[in-house]
Amino acid sequence: MSEVQPELLSASPNYGLQKLFSYNKYIEYPPTKGEMLNEQFVDINIKNYFRKSNFNAMKFNIFYLILFVYCNLSAQQIKIPVDTTVTTQHQVTINGKSLSYTATTGMQPLWDQEGKPIAAIQYTYYTKNNVKDIDRRPLLISFNGGPGSASAWMHLAYTGPRILNIDDEGYPVQPYGVKENPFSVLDVTDIVYVNPVNTGYSRPLKIDGKDVDRKKFFGINADISYLADWLNTFVTRYNRWRSPKYLIGESYGGTRVMGLALALQDQQWMYLNGVIMVSPADYKVLRKGGPVSDAINLPYFTATAWHHKVLPKTLQDKDLLEILPEVEDFTINKLIPAIAKGGFLPIEEKKEIAKKMSYYSGLNQKDIEAHNLVVPTSFFWKALLRDNGGYTIGRLDSRYLGIDKQLAGTKPDYNAELTSWLHSFTPAINYYLREELNFKTDLKYNLFGPVHPWDNSNDNTRENLRQAMAQNPYLNVLFQTGYYDGATTYFNSKYTMWQIDPSGQMKDRFTFKGYRSGHMMYLRKEDLKTANDDIRSFIQKTSNHGKPAKYEK
C-alpha cells in the first residue's frame, strides 16, 4: 500500500498542457529535470538538448511545439488511483470535549481469485489519536444505499467529525461548505466510510485491457460478496481484527448490511457486535405488493399530515406519539384484512374503512375509495396540500415543499427534498475531500453512480441477518427511522424488525428509534444530536468487554 503525494493523484487531460504553458519563463533558462512535467513521456535526449546546446528562442519554440503536441496526445485518459492513501491531522470538539484525530483517505484495490485488481474502492477512515488499547476501540463501518449512492450522506451529515453547512432544519445555506459536528460518535468509535464500485471515486478496473463483468459488482448478492472480501483486506491492513465491529447502512444500505452480517461471519470469519439500520429499505415489503405492502404506509400518512397541520382537530391537538399507536393498530387489525378481501369487501365496510383512512391521513374520502383503499405514496405527495397552498411534498422527507406546473395529476414533478439536498451535499463533499482531506483527483465524485441494471434476485438478506444473530450472541440490531420518510416508512421498518426473528427469542436484542424528520433524520439538528446519542449508547452497551459469547438457560 503506497502513500502518495496528493498532487500525483491528479490526471486531468489538460494538466500537463497547463504546466507546459507555464514554461514560457524558461526561454532563457530551460527547466531542470525536477521541473519538467511528464518526463516519462519526453525522451531524455530532448531534455539534454535544452541543457547542453546553444539554443535560441526559435529552436526552443520548435521543441516547445513538439512537446505541446506530444503531451496533449499522451495525457487524454484520466488515471484511476488504485492503491493510495493521504493522511491528515485534525481536531474536533464533541459534546464539549476536544478530540484530535487522523483522517486517512484512500483507494484500496479489490482483487479477483487470481490476485488481479478488478476495482479500486475509495474510503475515508477516521481514528482517534492517542488510543492505547485499539483492541477495545470499536470500528464503525458505514455504507449508504441507492443502490448506487455514495457514502457522502452519512459521512458529511451524520456520524463524522464534519457536517455540511445547513440550517437547523436541514435546508441548504450559502456559502456551501462544512463545519464541526459537535455530536459525532468519533469520541466512542473509529469510523470508515466506504464507497462501493461506481460511487464516490470508486471505479471498476480493466483486466488485460478488458472490462470486468459488471455482474461481479451490481446485484444484491454480488455487492455483499465483494464488499465482504474488501473489508477483510481493510481490517487486516489497519490491524482491526481485535476491535468490536459495527455495520451501519442507510436505505438500501440496510439491505446491504443485513446480508454482510452473515457474509462476514461465514466467508471471512469476522463476527460483529452490532448492525445499525438507518431508514432501511426492505424489499421483501417494498417490491412484493399485496395487503401488507399496500396498507403499511398509513401511519406515515398520519405523521406527515400531522406535521402539515391538516388532520382533524381531535387528532391535530394531540402529540404525534399519542396518535401513531392508534393508527398502527388500525392498520394491522382493520386495514390489512380489508385490503386482503379485495373486490369481495362489502361496499359499506369499504366506505367505513375509507372514512377512517381519510380521518387519519388528511386525504379526501372519495379519492381513497377511488383507489380501492390502496393509495399510492406518489398520489399522497401530490394531493395532501393540493387545496392548502397548492404545494407538493417531498418523498424522502415530507417536510419539504415543492411547486408543480399544474395542480392536477397523480404524482409530483420532482422530489423537493432531493433537489434541496443536492444543493448542499455536492459542493460540500467535493470541497471537503480536496481541500481539507487533501485527496486530489480529477475523477468525478459520483453522489449517484451508474450501477443499473441491478440484480435483485435471491434476496435473502432478512434471513441472513437472523442467521447471523442466532450464530453470534454478541450481535445486536438498532433501527433508526424518521416519521416523515415516505420512501422507506417508519412503520415499514417496524414491520421488518418484527419479521426478522419469527421465534421471538431474540427480540430483546432489537432496538427501535423514531425521529421527527425524514429519511435522513440527522439533517434536523435536534435529531442529529439524539440519533448520534442513540448510536453512542448502543455501541457502549454492546461492546461486551469480558463477557462470554454464549446463550444461557
XYZ file of C-alpha atoms in Angstrom:
553
model
C 0.000 0.000 0.000
C 1.859 3.087 -1.214
C 1.488 6.556 0.210
C 1.466 9.244 -2.453
C 1.554 12.969 -2.575
C -1.902 14.397 -3.312
C -0.807 16.191 -6.451
C 0.215 12.888 -8.028
C -3.398 11.764 -7.924
C -4.312 14.387 -10.493
C -4.761 13.136 -14.025
C -6.539 15.913 -15.873
C -6.240 15.642 -19.653
C -5.188 19.304 -19.688
C -2.987 19.260 -16.596
C 0.263 18.627 -18.442
C -0.737 21.174 -21.057
C -1.323 23.856 -18.446
C 2.110 23.174 -16.963
C 3.761 23.412 -20.370
C 2.307 26.870 -20.892
C 3.955 27.917 -17.647
C 7.379 27.132 -19.130
C 7.418 30.317 -21.180
C 9.600 31.765 -18.410
C 12.311 29.245 -19.370
C 13.105 30.682 -22.791
C 16.457 31.852 -21.440
C 16.969 29.122 -18.848
C 15.374 25.723 -19.583
C 13.729 23.773 -16.738
C 15.679 21.370 -14.602
C 14.858 17.696 -14.622
C 12.816 18.081 -11.442
C 10.787 20.865 -13.003
C 9.961 19.042 -16.198
C 6.430 17.637 -16.205
C 5.542 14.295 -17.769
C 9.214 13.428 -18.126
C 8.259 9.781 -18.643
C 6.697 10.853 -21.945
C 9.585 13.009 -23.155
C 12.769 11.491 -24.489
C 15.711 12.301 -22.222
C 17.716 13.418 -25.230
C 15.357 16.331 -25.781
C 15.930 17.471 -22.215
C 19.677 17.102 -22.590
C 19.500 19.121 -25.751
C 17.970 22.032 -23.880
C 20.692 21.857 -21.242
C 23.730 21.479 -23.493
C 23.010 23.219 -26.769
C 23.398 26.884 -27.541
C 19.714 27.120 -28.383
C 17.826 30.244 -29.305
C 14.198 31.211 -28.965
C 13.325 29.814 -32.408
C 14.797 26.422 -31.559
C 13.048 26.400 -28.252
C 9.734 27.209 -29.879
C 10.147 24.287 -32.304
C 10.783 21.856 -29.497
C 8.106 23.538 -27.412
C 5.620 22.838 -30.210
C 6.709 19.200 -30.365
C 6.291 18.840 -26.602
C 2.945 20.623 -26.757
C 1.535 18.188 -29.321
C 3.092 15.069 -27.763
C 1.923 15.778 -24.215
C -1.516 16.789 -25.418
C -1.898 13.455 -27.190
C -0.463 11.350 -24.385
C -2.422 12.854 -21.488
C -6.001 12.301 -22.580
C -7.034 9.487 -20.251
C -7.951 10.037 -16.614
C -5.994 7.648 -14.427
C -7.680 5.794 -11.568
C -5.541 5.727 -8.414
C -5.655 2.063 -7.372
C -3.793 1.794 -4.073
C -3.108 5.138 -2.425
C -3.549 6.981 0.855
C -3.420 10.573 2.025
C -3.260 11.233 5.774
C -4.175 14.469 7.542
C -4.469 15.585 11.174
C -7.466 17.377 12.693
C -9.285 18.377 15.845
C -12.969 18.497 16.746
C -14.990 19.303 19.864
C -17.618 16.639 20.626
C -20.062 17.153 23.459
C -17.834 19.907 24.826
C -14.574 17.910 24.783
C -11.713 18.477 22.350
C -10.508 15.449 20.410
C -7.602 15.059 17.973
C -7.912 12.549 15.167
C -6.326 11.244 11.989
C -8.156 11.121 8.663
C -6.916 8.621 6.087
C -8.445 8.976 2.647
C -7.511 6.392 0.086
C -8.192 3.885 -2.640
C -7.831 0.207 -1.774
C -7.917 -2.440 -4.503
C -10.306 -5.344 -4.758
C -8.694 -8.456 -6.209
C -10.105 -11.393 -8.113
C -9.264 -15.018 -7.313
C -6.075 -14.774 -9.375
C -4.853 -11.784 -7.413
C -5.510 -9.240 -10.157
C -7.069 -5.903 -9.147
C -10.586 -5.583 -10.550
C -11.734 -2.420 -8.747
C -10.396 0.496 -6.742
C -12.591 1.266 -3.726
C -12.410 4.713 -2.160
C -12.783 5.161 1.599
C -12.258 7.703 4.363
C -11.092 6.356 7.715
C -11.140 8.335 10.960
C -9.213 7.251 14.040
C -8.973 8.952 17.402
C -5.386 9.804 18.303
C -3.518 8.554 21.380
C -5.599 5.403 21.858
C -3.592 2.836 23.797
C -5.862 -0.210 23.581
C -7.012 -0.401 19.957
C -8.418 -3.858 20.662
C -11.035 -2.210 22.902
C -11.741 0.636 20.478
C -14.807 -0.093 18.284
C -14.814 0.262 14.493
C -17.962 1.531 12.736
C -18.169 0.606 9.028
C -20.544 2.931 7.160
C -22.458 2.441 3.903
C -25.159 4.439 2.203
C -27.649 2.918 -0.168
C -29.219 3.525 -3.561
C -28.094 1.129 -4.829
C -25.625 3.478 -6.456
C -25.369 6.070 -3.696
C -22.060 7.322 -2.315
C -21.194 7.412 1.383
C -21.247 11.228 1.450
C -24.667 11.441 3.099
C -23.867 9.931 6.488
C -20.212 10.944 6.170
C -20.891 14.677 5.926
C -24.196 14.948 7.752
C -24.438 12.322 10.478
C -21.691 10.454 12.321
C -18.459 12.005 11.031
C -16.392 14.812 12.594
C -17.505 17.347 9.965
C -21.013 18.147 8.755
C -22.174 20.265 5.859
C -23.305 23.831 6.269
C -27.122 23.739 6.589
C -29.690 25.368 8.851
C -31.146 23.686 11.960
C -33.943 22.025 9.953
C -31.624 20.723 7.221
C -32.139 23.288 4.464
C -29.142 24.494 2.397
C -27.472 27.809 3.103
C -24.636 29.599 1.392
C -21.707 29.698 1.463
C -21.600 25.953 0.936
C -19.058 24.004 2.949
C -18.551 22.118 6.184
C -18.301 22.789 9.897
C -17.567 20.826 13.070
C -20.010 18.129 14.087
C -20.411 18.589 17.848
C -22.387 15.316 18.115
C -20.161 12.925 16.099
C -19.682 9.421 17.509
C -15.926 9.619 16.871
C -15.470 10.011 20.624
C -16.546 6.369 21.155
C -15.686 4.643 17.857
C -13.382 4.904 14.865
C -15.277 5.173 11.567
C -14.668 4.164 7.963
C -16.929 5.385 5.147
C -16.908 3.062 2.139
C -17.934 3.863 -1.441
C -18.947 0.734 -3.393
C -17.967 0.417 -7.044
C -19.018 3.374 -9.236
C -19.929 5.548 -6.233
C -17.746 8.349 -4.931
C -14.343 7.903 -6.597
C -14.580 4.095 -6.655
C -14.295 2.529 -10.096
C -14.001 -0.884 -11.761
C -10.660 -1.593 -13.435
C -9.770 -3.333 -16.656
C -8.024 -6.726 -16.745
C -5.704 -7.176 -19.697
C -7.446 -4.257 -21.374
C -10.926 -5.732 -20.964
C -13.791 -4.564 -18.756
C -14.629 -6.690 -15.722
C -18.016 -8.404 -15.920
C -20.476 -5.992 -14.248
C -22.208 -8.957 -12.634
C -19.306 -9.106 -10.178
C -20.471 -5.818 -8.621
C -24.028 -4.799 -9.414
C -26.534 -7.005 -7.640
C -27.694 -7.745 -4.103
C -25.518 -10.821 -3.610
C -22.549 -9.719 -5.733
C -22.402 -6.443 -3.782
C -22.384 -8.268 -0.455
C -19.770 -10.781 -1.569
C -17.129 -8.389 -2.918
C -17.569 -5.898 -0.067
C -17.004 -8.700 2.454
C -13.729 -9.532 0.665
C -12.721 -5.878 0.587
C -13.468 -5.404 4.293
C -11.259 -8.355 5.165
C -8.344 -6.585 3.488
C -9.172 -3.284 5.155
C -9.416 -4.775 8.651
C -6.143 -6.640 8.089
C -4.249 -3.622 6.770
C -5.293 -1.443 9.670
C -4.922 -4.107 12.375
C -8.561 -4.040 13.489
C -9.256 -7.747 13.873
C -9.479 -7.498 17.678
C -11.745 -4.448 17.724
C -15.524 -4.676 18.297
C -17.063 -4.074 14.877
C -20.326 -2.470 13.773
C -22.019 -2.026 10.419
C -24.269 0.938 9.684
C -26.295 1.159 6.484
C -28.830 3.695 5.277
C -31.766 2.970 2.930
C -30.555 0.244 0.528
C -27.580 0.130 2.860
C -29.950 -1.605 5.294
C -30.322 -4.479 2.824
C -26.553 -4.437 2.301
C -25.617 -4.671 5.991
C -28.234 -7.352 6.720
C -26.514 -9.513 4.105
C -22.995 -8.506 5.115
C -23.596 -9.554 8.729
C -23.770 -13.203 7.654
C -21.271 -12.946 4.772
C -18.588 -11.580 7.096
C -19.208 -14.418 9.546
C -19.472 -17.263 7.024
C -16.971 -16.126 4.378
C -14.454 -14.060 6.362
C -14.910 -15.437 9.910
C -15.398 -11.886 11.098
C -18.017 -11.506 13.848
C -19.855 -8.292 14.606
C -21.180 -6.661 17.748
C -23.894 -4.667 16.066
C -25.808 -3.736 12.920
C -27.403 -0.292 12.659
C -30.070 0.221 10.008
C -30.937 3.824 9.180
C -34.239 4.173 7.293
C -33.713 0.660 5.881
C -35.179 -0.461 2.575
C -36.626 -3.953 2.982
C -37.548 -5.148 -0.497
C -39.416 -8.110 0.930
C -42.095 -5.473 1.581
C -41.390 -2.612 -0.815
C -41.389 -4.654 -4.029
C -43.626 -7.526 -3.046
C -47.024 -5.852 -3.173
C -50.103 -7.284 -1.508
C -52.178 -6.225 1.516
C -49.256 -5.605 3.895
C -47.250 -3.541 1.406
C -50.392 -1.654 0.338
C -51.532 -0.806 3.870
C -48.347 -0.252 5.802
C -47.861 3.389 4.735
C -50.937 4.733 6.523
C -49.111 5.626 9.792
C -46.627 7.612 7.696
C -49.561 9.443 6.061
C -50.786 10.343 9.542
C -47.409 11.614 10.719
C -46.948 13.780 7.632
C -50.497 15.165 7.741
C -49.958 15.988 11.436
C -46.729 17.835 10.592
C -48.544 19.933 7.954
C -51.484 20.537 10.305
C -54.192 19.114 8.053
C -55.633 16.444 10.373
C -58.999 16.857 12.123
C -58.761 18.912 15.312
C -59.300 15.885 17.550
C -56.029 14.439 16.217
C -54.150 17.648 15.465
C -54.371 18.785 19.083
C -52.562 15.650 20.277
C -48.846 14.978 20.205
C -47.667 12.855 17.294
C -46.588 9.967 19.509
C -50.044 9.858 21.084
C -51.659 9.359 17.682
C -49.385 6.829 15.997
C -50.117 3.752 18.178
C -53.833 4.150 17.389
C -53.164 4.326 13.649
C -50.734 1.406 13.753
C -53.383 -0.712 15.455
C -55.979 0.251 12.834
C -53.515 -0.594 10.047
C -52.687 -4.072 11.379
C -56.132 -5.107 12.584
C -58.518 -3.342 10.192
C -56.875 -2.058 7.029
C -54.742 -5.072 6.076
C -57.679 -7.527 6.457
C -59.926 -5.165 4.463
C -57.479 -4.887 1.559
C -56.962 -8.658 1.683
C -60.642 -9.112 0.812
C -60.153 -7.183 -2.425
C -63.273 -6.840 -4.555
C -65.252 -9.014 -2.151
C -65.088 -6.435 0.630
C -68.700 -5.290 1.272
C -69.398 -1.771 -0.039
C -70.447 -0.396 3.347
C -67.340 -1.800 5.021
C -65.210 -0.280 2.258
C -66.793 3.137 2.834
C -66.264 2.854 6.592
C -62.583 1.937 6.150
C -62.117 4.776 3.634
C -63.731 7.242 6.041
C -61.308 6.206 8.792
C -58.353 6.409 6.407
C -59.417 9.926 5.471
C -59.587 10.827 9.151
C -56.060 9.511 9.713
C -54.459 10.817 6.504
C -55.967 14.188 5.595
C -56.917 12.829 2.154
C -60.366 13.062 0.570
C -62.540 10.016 1.281
C -63.703 9.798 -2.327
C -60.093 9.698 -3.559
C -59.391 6.822 -1.170
C -62.449 4.922 -2.365
C -61.458 5.551 -5.981
C -58.136 3.864 -5.229
C -59.899 0.868 -3.643
C -58.194 1.727 -0.313
C -54.741 1.271 -1.889
C -53.403 4.833 -2.016
C -50.007 5.199 -3.747
C -47.492 7.307 -1.853
C -46.922 9.358 -5.024
C -50.599 10.360 -5.021
C -50.349 11.314 -1.346
C -47.341 13.588 -2.051
C -49.301 15.308 -4.830
C -52.735 15.546 -3.199
C -52.211 16.258 0.515
C -51.705 20.021 0.142
C -53.395 20.498 -3.225
C -56.096 22.626 -1.588
C -53.791 24.047 1.061
C -51.310 26.254 -0.748
C -51.054 24.061 -3.825
C -47.718 22.566 -2.805
C -46.401 19.063 -3.288
C -44.447 17.364 -0.501
C -41.146 15.507 -0.547
C -40.707 11.770 -0.937
C -37.695 11.069 1.288
C -38.624 13.835 3.703
C -42.203 15.068 3.526
C -41.498 18.248 5.461
C -40.130 19.694 2.201
C -42.440 21.560 -0.177
C -42.382 21.693 -3.974
C -44.171 23.579 -6.750
C -45.543 21.742 -9.789
C -46.500 23.083 -13.195
C -50.151 22.280 -12.510
C -52.268 21.213 -9.548
C -53.787 18.311 -11.461
C -52.004 14.983 -11.641
C -51.169 11.869 -9.661
C -47.550 12.494 -8.673
C -45.141 15.424 -8.164
C -43.000 16.717 -10.993
C -39.810 16.317 -8.913
C -38.523 15.329 -5.480
C -38.492 18.559 -3.487
C -36.242 17.189 -0.762
C -33.614 15.680 -3.066
C -33.063 18.838 -5.074
C -32.612 20.678 -1.786
C -30.050 18.189 -0.504
C -28.011 18.210 -3.716
C -27.721 21.975 -3.253
C -25.532 21.451 -0.220
C -24.013 17.955 -0.438
C -22.425 18.209 -3.882
C -20.232 21.270 -3.243
C -19.512 20.194 0.336
C -18.127 16.721 -0.413
C -16.034 17.950 -3.348
C -14.605 20.791 -1.286
C -14.019 18.670 1.804
C -12.167 15.774 0.178
C -9.903 18.017 -1.894
C -9.225 20.963 0.388
C -9.463 19.587 3.922
C -8.537 15.930 3.453
C -6.128 16.800 0.614
C -7.251 13.931 -1.632
C -6.978 15.281 -5.160
C -8.069 13.537 -8.310
C -9.828 14.546 -11.494
C -12.228 11.636 -11.190
C -15.810 12.761 -10.795
C -17.279 12.161 -7.337
C -20.435 10.167 -8.041
C -23.101 11.002 -5.477
C -25.233 8.664 -7.587
C -23.267 6.251 -9.739
C -24.104 4.091 -12.775
C -24.889 0.681 -11.259
C -28.040 -0.305 -13.107
C -29.305 -2.762 -14.150
C -29.086 -4.132 -10.613
C -29.714 -7.813 -9.953
C -32.377 -8.030 -7.224
C -32.831 -11.792 -7.415
C -32.407 -14.166 -4.478
C -32.799 -11.531 -1.775
C -32.358 -13.472 1.463
C -30.846 -10.634 3.444
C -33.510 -10.543 6.140
C -32.921 -14.248 6.804
C -29.161 -13.641 6.576
C -29.391 -11.243 9.493
C -31.459 -13.694 11.535
C -28.899 -16.443 10.965
C -26.027 -14.140 11.874
C -27.761 -13.144 15.119
C -28.595 -16.745 16.016
C -24.990 -17.831 15.458
C -23.482 -14.842 17.260
C -24.872 -13.998 20.725
C -22.955 -10.700 20.642
C -24.852 -9.373 17.631
C -27.485 -6.695 18.364
C -29.520 -4.544 15.957
C -30.579 -0.887 16.095
C -33.257 0.559 13.780
C -33.331 4.334 13.226
C -36.045 5.923 11.096
C -37.843 9.216 10.529
C -41.603 9.550 10.868
C -41.791 11.771 7.758
C -39.898 9.408 5.433
C -42.222 8.456 2.573
C -39.773 6.159 0.748
C -38.866 3.669 3.493
C -41.536 4.467 6.040
C -41.035 4.112 9.779
C -43.808 1.517 10.084
C -42.191 -0.487 7.311
C -39.056 -0.577 9.490
C -41.064 -1.748 12.469
C -42.634 -4.475 10.374
C -39.197 -5.590 9.142
C -37.935 -5.751 12.721
C -40.927 -7.879 13.736
C -40.340 -10.304 10.853
C -36.595 -10.951 11.200
C -36.946 -13.439 14.070
C -40.336 -15.193 13.986
C -39.381 -17.226 17.069
C -39.277 -14.105 19.227
C -36.312 -15.488 21.152
C -34.013 -12.646 20.098
C -36.448 -9.724 20.353
C -34.580 -8.253 23.330
C -31.588 -7.696 21.013
C -33.538 -5.311 18.757
C -33.919 -1.574 19.436
C -36.196 0.792 17.505
C -35.801 4.586 17.498
C -38.023 7.076 15.657
C -37.332 10.749 14.910
C -39.417 13.762 13.859
C -37.822 14.163 10.468
C -37.383 12.157 7.269
C -35.164 9.600 5.585
C -32.015 11.408 6.701
C -33.281 12.307 10.138
C -29.875 13.669 11.095
C -30.305 16.754 8.877
C -32.507 18.226 11.586
C -30.185 19.460 14.333
C -32.294 18.178 17.224
C -32.381 14.702 15.685
C -28.691 14.855 14.754
C -27.896 15.032 18.446
C -30.477 12.465 19.540
C -29.673 9.939 16.817
C -25.906 10.122 17.457
C -26.554 9.723 21.171
C -28.613 6.626 20.376
C -25.732 5.136 18.370
C -23.285 6.062 21.115
C -25.408 4.320 23.749
C -25.917 1.286 21.503
C -22.165 0.863 20.959
C -21.307 1.350 24.612
C -23.975 -1.159 25.633
C -22.913 -3.858 23.170
C -19.102 -3.736 23.248
C -19.216 -6.708 25.669
C -15.703 -6.412 27.124
C -15.002 -9.562 29.120
C -18.497 -11.005 28.609
C -18.584 -14.530 27.101
C -20.493 -15.018 23.837
C -22.930 -17.733 24.844
C -26.598 -18.432 25.447
C -27.713 -19.203 28.956
C -30.825 -21.034 30.142
